[in-house]
CSV table of C-alpha atoms in Angstrom, one decimal:
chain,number,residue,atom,x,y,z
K,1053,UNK,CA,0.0,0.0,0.0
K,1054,UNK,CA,2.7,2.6,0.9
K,1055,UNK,CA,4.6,1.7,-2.8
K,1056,UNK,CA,1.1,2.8,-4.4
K,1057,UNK,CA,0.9,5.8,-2.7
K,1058,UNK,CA,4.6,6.9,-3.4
K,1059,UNK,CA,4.1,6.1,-6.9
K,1060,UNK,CA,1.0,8.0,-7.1
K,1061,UNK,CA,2.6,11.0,-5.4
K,1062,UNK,CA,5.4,10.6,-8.2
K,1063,UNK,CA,3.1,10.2,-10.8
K,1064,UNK,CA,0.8,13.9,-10.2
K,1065,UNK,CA,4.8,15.5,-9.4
K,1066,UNK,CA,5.7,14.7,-12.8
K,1067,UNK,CA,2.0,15.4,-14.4
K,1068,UNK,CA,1.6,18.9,-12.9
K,1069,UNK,CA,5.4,19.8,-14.1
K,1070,UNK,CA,4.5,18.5,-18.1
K,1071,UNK,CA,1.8,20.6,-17.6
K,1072,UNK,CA,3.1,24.0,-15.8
K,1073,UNK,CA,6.2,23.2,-19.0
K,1074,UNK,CA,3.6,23.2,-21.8
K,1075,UNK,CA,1.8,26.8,-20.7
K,1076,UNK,CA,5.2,28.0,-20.3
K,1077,UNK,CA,6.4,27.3,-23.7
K,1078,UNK,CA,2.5,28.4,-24.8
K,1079,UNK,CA,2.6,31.8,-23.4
K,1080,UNK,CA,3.3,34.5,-26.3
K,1081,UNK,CA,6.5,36.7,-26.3
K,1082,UNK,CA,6.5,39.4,-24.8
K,1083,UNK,CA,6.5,42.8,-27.3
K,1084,UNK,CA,9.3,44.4,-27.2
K,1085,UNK,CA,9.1,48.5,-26.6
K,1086,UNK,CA,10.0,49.5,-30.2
K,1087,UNK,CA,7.3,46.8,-31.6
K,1088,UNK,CA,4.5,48.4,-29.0
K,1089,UNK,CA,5.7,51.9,-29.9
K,1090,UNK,CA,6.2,51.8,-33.8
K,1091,UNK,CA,3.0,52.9,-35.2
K,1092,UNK,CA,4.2,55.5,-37.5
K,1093,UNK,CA,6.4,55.8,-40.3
K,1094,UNK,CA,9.6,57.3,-40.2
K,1095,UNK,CA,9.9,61.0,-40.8
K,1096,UNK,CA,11.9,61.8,-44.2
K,1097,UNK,CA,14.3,64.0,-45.0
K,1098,UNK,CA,14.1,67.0,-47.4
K,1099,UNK,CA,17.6,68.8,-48.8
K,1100,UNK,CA,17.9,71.4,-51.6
K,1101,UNK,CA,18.9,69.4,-54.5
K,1102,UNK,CA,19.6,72.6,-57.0
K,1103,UNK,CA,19.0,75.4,-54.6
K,1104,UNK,CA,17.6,77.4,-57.6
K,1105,UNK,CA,16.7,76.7,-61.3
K,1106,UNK,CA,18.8,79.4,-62.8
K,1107,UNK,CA,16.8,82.4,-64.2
K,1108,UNK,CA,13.8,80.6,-63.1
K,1109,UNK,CA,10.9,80.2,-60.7
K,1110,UNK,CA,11.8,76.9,-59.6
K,1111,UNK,CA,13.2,74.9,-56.7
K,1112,UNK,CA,15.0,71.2,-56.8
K,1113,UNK,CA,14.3,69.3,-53.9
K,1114,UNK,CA,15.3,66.0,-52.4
K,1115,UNK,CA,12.9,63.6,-50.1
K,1116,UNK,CA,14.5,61.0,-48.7
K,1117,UNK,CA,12.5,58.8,-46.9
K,1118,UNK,CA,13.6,57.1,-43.7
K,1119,UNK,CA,14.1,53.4,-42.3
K,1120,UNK,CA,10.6,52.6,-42.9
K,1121,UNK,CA,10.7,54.0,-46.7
K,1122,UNK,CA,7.6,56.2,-48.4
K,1123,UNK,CA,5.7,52.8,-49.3
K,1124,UNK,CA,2.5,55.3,-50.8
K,1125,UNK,CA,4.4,58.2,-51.4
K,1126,UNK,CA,5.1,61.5,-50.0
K,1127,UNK,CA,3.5,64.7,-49.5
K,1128,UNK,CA,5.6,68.0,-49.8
K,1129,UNK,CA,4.1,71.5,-48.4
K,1130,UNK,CA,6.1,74.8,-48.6
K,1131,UNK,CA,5.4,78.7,-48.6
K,1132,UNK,CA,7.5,81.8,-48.6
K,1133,UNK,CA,10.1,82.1,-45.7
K,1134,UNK,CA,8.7,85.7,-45.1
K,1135,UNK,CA,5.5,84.6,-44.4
K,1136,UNK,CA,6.4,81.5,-42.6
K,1137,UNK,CA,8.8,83.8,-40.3
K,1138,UNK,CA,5.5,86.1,-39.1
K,1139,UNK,CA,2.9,83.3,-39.0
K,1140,UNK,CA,4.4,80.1,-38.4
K,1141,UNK,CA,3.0,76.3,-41.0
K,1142,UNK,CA,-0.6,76.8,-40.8
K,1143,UNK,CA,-2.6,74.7,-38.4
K,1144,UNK,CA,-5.6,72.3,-40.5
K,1145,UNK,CA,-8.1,74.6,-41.7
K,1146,UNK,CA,-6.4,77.7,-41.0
K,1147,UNK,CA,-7.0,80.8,-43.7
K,1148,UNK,CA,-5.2,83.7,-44.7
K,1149,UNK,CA,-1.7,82.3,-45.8
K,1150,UNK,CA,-1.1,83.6,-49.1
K,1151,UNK,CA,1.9,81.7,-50.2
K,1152,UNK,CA,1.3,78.0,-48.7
K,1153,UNK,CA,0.7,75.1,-51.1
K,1154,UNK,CA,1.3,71.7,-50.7
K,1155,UNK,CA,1.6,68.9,-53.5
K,1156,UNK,CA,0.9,64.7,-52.9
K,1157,UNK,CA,3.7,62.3,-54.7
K,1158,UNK,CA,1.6,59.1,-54.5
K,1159,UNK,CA,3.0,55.9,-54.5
K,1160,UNK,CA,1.4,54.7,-57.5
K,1161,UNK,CA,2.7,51.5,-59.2
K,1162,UNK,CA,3.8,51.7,-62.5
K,1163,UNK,CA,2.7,55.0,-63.0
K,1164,UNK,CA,4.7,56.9,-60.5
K,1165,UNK,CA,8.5,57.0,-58.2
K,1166,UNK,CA,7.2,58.1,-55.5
K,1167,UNK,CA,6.8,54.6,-52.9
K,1168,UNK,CA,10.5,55.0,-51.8
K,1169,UNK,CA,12.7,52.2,-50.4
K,1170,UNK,CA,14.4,52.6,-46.9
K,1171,UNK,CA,16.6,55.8,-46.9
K,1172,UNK,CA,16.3,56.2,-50.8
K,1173,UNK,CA,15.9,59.5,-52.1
K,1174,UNK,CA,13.9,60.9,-55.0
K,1175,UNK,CA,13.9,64.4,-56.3
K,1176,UNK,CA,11.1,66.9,-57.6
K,1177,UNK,CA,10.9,69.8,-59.0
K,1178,UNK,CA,8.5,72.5,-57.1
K,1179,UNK,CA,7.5,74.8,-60.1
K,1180,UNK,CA,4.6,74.2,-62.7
K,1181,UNK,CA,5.6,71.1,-65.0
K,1182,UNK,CA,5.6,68.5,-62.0
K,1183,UNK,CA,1.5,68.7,-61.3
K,1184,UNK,CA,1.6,67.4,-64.8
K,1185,UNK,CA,3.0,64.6,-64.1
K,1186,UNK,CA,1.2,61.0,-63.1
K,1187,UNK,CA,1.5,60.1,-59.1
K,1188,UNK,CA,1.2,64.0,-58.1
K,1189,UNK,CA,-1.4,66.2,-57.3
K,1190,UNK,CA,-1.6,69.6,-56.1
K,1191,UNK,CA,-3.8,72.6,-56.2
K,1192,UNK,CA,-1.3,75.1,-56.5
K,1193,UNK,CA,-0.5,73.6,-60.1
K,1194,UNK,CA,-1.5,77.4,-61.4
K,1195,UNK,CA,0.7,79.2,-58.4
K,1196,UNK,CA,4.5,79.2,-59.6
K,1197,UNK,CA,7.1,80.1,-57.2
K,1198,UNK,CA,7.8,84.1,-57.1
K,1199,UNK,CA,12.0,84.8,-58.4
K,1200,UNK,CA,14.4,86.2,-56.2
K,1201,UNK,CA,12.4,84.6,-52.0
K,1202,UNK,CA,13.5,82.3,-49.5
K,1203,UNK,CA,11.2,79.4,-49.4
K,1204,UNK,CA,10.5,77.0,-46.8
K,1205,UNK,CA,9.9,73.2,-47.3
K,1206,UNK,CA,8.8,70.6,-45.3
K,1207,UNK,CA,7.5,66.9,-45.8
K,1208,UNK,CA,5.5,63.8,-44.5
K,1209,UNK,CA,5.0,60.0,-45.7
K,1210,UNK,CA,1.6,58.9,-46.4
K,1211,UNK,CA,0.1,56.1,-44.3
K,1212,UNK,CA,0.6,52.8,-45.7
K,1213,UNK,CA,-2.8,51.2,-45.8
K,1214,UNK,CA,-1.8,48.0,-45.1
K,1215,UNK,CA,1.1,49.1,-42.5
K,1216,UNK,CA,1.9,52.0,-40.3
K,1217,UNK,CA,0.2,55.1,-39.9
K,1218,UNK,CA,1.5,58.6,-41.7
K,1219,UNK,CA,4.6,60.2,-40.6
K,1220,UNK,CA,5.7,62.9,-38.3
K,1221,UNK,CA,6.8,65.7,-40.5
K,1222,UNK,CA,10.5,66.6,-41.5
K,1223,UNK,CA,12.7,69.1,-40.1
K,1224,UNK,CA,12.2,72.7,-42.2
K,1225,UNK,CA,14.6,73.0,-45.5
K,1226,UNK,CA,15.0,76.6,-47.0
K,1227,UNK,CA,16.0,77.5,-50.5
K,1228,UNK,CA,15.9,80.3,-52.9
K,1229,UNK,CA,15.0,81.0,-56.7
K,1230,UNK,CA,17.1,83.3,-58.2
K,1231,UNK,CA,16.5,86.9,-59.9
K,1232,UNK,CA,14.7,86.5,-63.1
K,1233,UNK,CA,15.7,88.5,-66.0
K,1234,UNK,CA,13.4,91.4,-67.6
K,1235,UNK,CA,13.1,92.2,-71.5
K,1236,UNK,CA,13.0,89.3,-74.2
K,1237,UNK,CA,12.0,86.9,-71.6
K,1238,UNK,CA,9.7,83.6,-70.8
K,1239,UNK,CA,7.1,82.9,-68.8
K,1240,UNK,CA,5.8,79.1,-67.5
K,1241,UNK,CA,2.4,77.8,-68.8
K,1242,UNK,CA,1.2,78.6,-65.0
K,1243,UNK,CA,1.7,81.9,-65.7
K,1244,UNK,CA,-0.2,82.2,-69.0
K,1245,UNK,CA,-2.6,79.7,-68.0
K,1246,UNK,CA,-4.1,82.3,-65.7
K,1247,UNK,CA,-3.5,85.5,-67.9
K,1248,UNK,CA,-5.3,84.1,-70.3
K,1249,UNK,CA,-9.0,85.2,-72.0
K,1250,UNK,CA,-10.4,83.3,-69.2
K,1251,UNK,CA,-8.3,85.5,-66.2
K,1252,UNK,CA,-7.7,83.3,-62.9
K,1253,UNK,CA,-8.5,85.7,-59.8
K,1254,UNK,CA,-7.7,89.4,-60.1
K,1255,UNK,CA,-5.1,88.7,-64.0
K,1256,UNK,CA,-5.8,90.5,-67.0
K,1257,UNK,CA,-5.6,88.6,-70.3
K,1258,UNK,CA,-2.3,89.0,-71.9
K,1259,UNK,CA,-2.0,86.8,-74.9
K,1260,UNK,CA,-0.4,88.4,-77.6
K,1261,UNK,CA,-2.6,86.3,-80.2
K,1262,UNK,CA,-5.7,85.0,-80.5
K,1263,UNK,CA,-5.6,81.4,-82.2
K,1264,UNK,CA,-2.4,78.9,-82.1
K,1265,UNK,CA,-1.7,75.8,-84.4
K,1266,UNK,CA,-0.8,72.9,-82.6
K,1267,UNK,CA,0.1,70.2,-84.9
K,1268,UNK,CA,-1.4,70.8,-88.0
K,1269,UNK,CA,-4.5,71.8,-85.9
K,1270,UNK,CA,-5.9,75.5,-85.5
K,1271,UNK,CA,-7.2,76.5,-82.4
K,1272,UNK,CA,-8.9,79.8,-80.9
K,1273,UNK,CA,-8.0,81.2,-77.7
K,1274,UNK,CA,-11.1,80.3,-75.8
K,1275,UNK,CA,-10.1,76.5,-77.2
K,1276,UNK,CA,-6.2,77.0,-76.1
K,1277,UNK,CA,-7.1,78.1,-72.7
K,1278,UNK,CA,-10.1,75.3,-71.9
K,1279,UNK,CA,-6.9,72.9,-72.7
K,1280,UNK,CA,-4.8,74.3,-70.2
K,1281,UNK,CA,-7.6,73.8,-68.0
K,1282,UNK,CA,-7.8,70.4,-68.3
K,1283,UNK,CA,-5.5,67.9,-65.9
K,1284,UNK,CA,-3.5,65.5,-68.3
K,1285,UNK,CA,-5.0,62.6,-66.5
K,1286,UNK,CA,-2.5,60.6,-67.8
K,1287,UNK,CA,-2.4,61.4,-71.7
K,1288,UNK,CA,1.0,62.7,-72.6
K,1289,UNK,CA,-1.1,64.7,-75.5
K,1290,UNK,CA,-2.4,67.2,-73.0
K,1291,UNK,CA,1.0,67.2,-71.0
K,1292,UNK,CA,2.8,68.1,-74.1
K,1293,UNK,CA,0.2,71.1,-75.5
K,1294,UNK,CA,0.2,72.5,-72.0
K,1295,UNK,CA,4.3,73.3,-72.6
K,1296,UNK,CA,3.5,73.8,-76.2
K,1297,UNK,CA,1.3,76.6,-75.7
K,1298,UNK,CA,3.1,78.1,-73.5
K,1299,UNK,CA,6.4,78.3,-75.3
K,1300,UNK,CA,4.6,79.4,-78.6
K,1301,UNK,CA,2.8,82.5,-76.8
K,1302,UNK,CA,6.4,83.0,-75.2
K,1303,UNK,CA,7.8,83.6,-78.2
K,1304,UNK,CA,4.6,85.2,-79.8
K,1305,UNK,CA,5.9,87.6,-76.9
K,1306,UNK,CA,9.3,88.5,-77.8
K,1307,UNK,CA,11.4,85.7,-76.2
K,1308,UNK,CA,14.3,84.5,-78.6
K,1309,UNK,CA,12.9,81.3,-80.5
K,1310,UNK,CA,16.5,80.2,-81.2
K,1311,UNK,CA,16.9,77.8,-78.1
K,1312,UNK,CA,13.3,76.3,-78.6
K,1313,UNK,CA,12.7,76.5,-82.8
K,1314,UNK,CA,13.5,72.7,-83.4
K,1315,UNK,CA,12.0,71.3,-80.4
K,1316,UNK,CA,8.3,73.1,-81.4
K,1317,UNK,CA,9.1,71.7,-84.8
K,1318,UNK,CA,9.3,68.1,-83.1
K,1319,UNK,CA,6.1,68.8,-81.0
K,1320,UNK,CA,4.2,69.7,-83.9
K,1321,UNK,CA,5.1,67.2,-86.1
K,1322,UNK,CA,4.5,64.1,-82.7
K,1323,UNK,CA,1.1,66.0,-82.6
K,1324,UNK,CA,0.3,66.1,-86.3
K,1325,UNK,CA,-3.7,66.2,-86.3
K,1326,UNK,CA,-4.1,64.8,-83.0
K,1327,UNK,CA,-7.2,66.8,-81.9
K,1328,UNK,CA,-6.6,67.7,-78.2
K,1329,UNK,CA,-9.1,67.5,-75.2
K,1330,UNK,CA,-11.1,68.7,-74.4
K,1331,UNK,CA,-11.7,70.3,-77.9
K,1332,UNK,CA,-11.6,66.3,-79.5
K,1333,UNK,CA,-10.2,62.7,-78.2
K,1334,UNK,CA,-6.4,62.8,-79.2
K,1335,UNK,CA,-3.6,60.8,-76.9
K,1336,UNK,CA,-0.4,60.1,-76.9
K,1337,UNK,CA,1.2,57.8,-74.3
K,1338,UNK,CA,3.6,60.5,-71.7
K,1339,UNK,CA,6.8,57.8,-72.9
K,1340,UNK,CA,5.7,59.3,-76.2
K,1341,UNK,CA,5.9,63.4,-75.2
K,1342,UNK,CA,8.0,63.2,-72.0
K,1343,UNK,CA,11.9,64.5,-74.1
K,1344,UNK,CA,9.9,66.9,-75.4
K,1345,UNK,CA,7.8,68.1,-72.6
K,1346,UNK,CA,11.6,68.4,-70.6
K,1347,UNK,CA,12.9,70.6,-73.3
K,1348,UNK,CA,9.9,73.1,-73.5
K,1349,UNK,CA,9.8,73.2,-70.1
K,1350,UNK,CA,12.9,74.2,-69.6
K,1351,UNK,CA,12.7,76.6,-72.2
K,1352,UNK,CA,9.3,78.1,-70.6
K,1353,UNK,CA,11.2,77.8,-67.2
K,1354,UNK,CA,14.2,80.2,-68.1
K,1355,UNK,CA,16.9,76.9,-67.6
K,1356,UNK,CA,17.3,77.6,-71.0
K,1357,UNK,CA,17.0,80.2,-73.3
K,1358,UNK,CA,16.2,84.0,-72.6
K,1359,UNK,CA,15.5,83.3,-69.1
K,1360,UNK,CA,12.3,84.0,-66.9
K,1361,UNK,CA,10.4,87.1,-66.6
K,1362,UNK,CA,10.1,88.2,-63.1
């Protein structure tokens, strides 16, 4: 009887330490304190990549996104360094800043370069030519930077909506345009986008003419300025006549054609009876337009050419 009950006590010993052994090795890890706290993506980085286009109205920047990358993209806010020095980045909703825009870079694939790597940089242009472009958005696509001011940039990463939440913004970046030059000069299609014969808020019109051919295609001013009204969506057609327009009323207003003459040549002749939107149903695909669409916009830009008007 007393060997049954020893083995019995040995037997629930053993049991009861099997058992304690299995919910031990059950139990889940314990987080650690940067998996509890890691909710957000890391903050980018923004650096001056060309301080200042020369002669022109725009600004080079660099995001580079951090550890966690830019998996949908980026957005980019900035205003002049004047205004930001008296008011302070505006809080959500807050009215009265004259000079603050901000533009998305989405992470679009196939479309766009914007969903970043870890620590990988990518670099965009802050003038009129990038709200073209597909993956970027921006309501200040009619509002080009003003020559000769201090800007002030500033950036976030957009939440990934399968991962972590937006990020924190960057530190502040500031960079300069440089003085435009006066007399024989260009303006960007921003500019006569909204001094056209449809004026955007307090303009006047200043075409110097009234009808344009674009490709082998005549069209009236009224025509010309409800294409510039229209977002290229994608069509490299509309992309194109947007820095076509623009660089034939440049040099409709004095600006030397010599930089820009074969190049409108080469536009025309891609175009060729294409009818554009929103006047007709013409595309072309942006791999198409996108050489040409650099070199007028350069030209338009003042990086070449005459330079900018201020």
């Amino acid at each position: 009887m007393k060997k049954l009950l020893i083995f019995l006590a040995v037997t629930l010993f053993l049991a009861s330490f099997v058992i304690l052994s299995c919910k031990k090795e059950l139990q889940t890890p314990a987080l650690t304190s940067e998996a509890i706290i890691k909710t957000a993506l890391d903050a980018p980085t923004v650096k001056c990549a060309l301080c200042a286009i020369p002669n022109g109205p725009s600004i080079a920047i660099q995001v580079c996104a951090g550890a966690t990358g830019t998996p949908a993209g980026f957005s980019v806010q900035w205003m002049l360094k004047s205004e930001f020095d008296a008011k302070g980045w505006p809080s959500s909703g807050a009215t009265g800043y004259s000079s603050f825009c901000e533009a998305s870079y989405s992470g679009i694939p196939a479309c766009s370069v914007y969903d970043l790597g870890p620590n990988v940089c990518a670099e965009v242009n802050i003038g009129d030519y990038p709200f073209d472009a597909c993956g970027v958005s921006s309501e200040c696509a009619s509002k080009p930077l003003i020559c000769g001011k201090e800007y002030i940039f500033r950036a976030f990463a957009h939440n990934d909506p399968s991962g972590l939440g937006k990020s924190e913004f960057s530190a502040n970046q500031v960079c300069s345009t440089q003085p435009c030059i006066e007399g024989g000069c260009t303006y960007t299609q921003g500019y006569w986008k909204t001094h056209g014969p449809i004026p955007k808020g307090n303009n006047v019109n200043v075409w110097p003419v009234k009808t344009l051919t674009l490709g082998t295609v005549s069209y009236t001013d009224l025509q010309l300025q409800s294409i510039f009204d229209t977002p290229p969506a994608g069509n490299g057609l509309i992309t194109l006549a947007h820095q076509l327009i623009a660089a034939k009323l440049n040099v409709a207003n004095g600006a030397a054609p010599t930089y820009v003459a074969a190049k409108i040549a080469a536009a025309d002749a891609l175009i060729g009876g294409l009818i554009i939107p929103p006047v007709g149903g013409g595309t072309l695909a942006p791999s198409a337009t996108s050489a040409l669409v650099t070199a007028l916009t350069n030209y338009n830009e003042g990086v070449i050419g005459p330079g900018h008007c201020k």
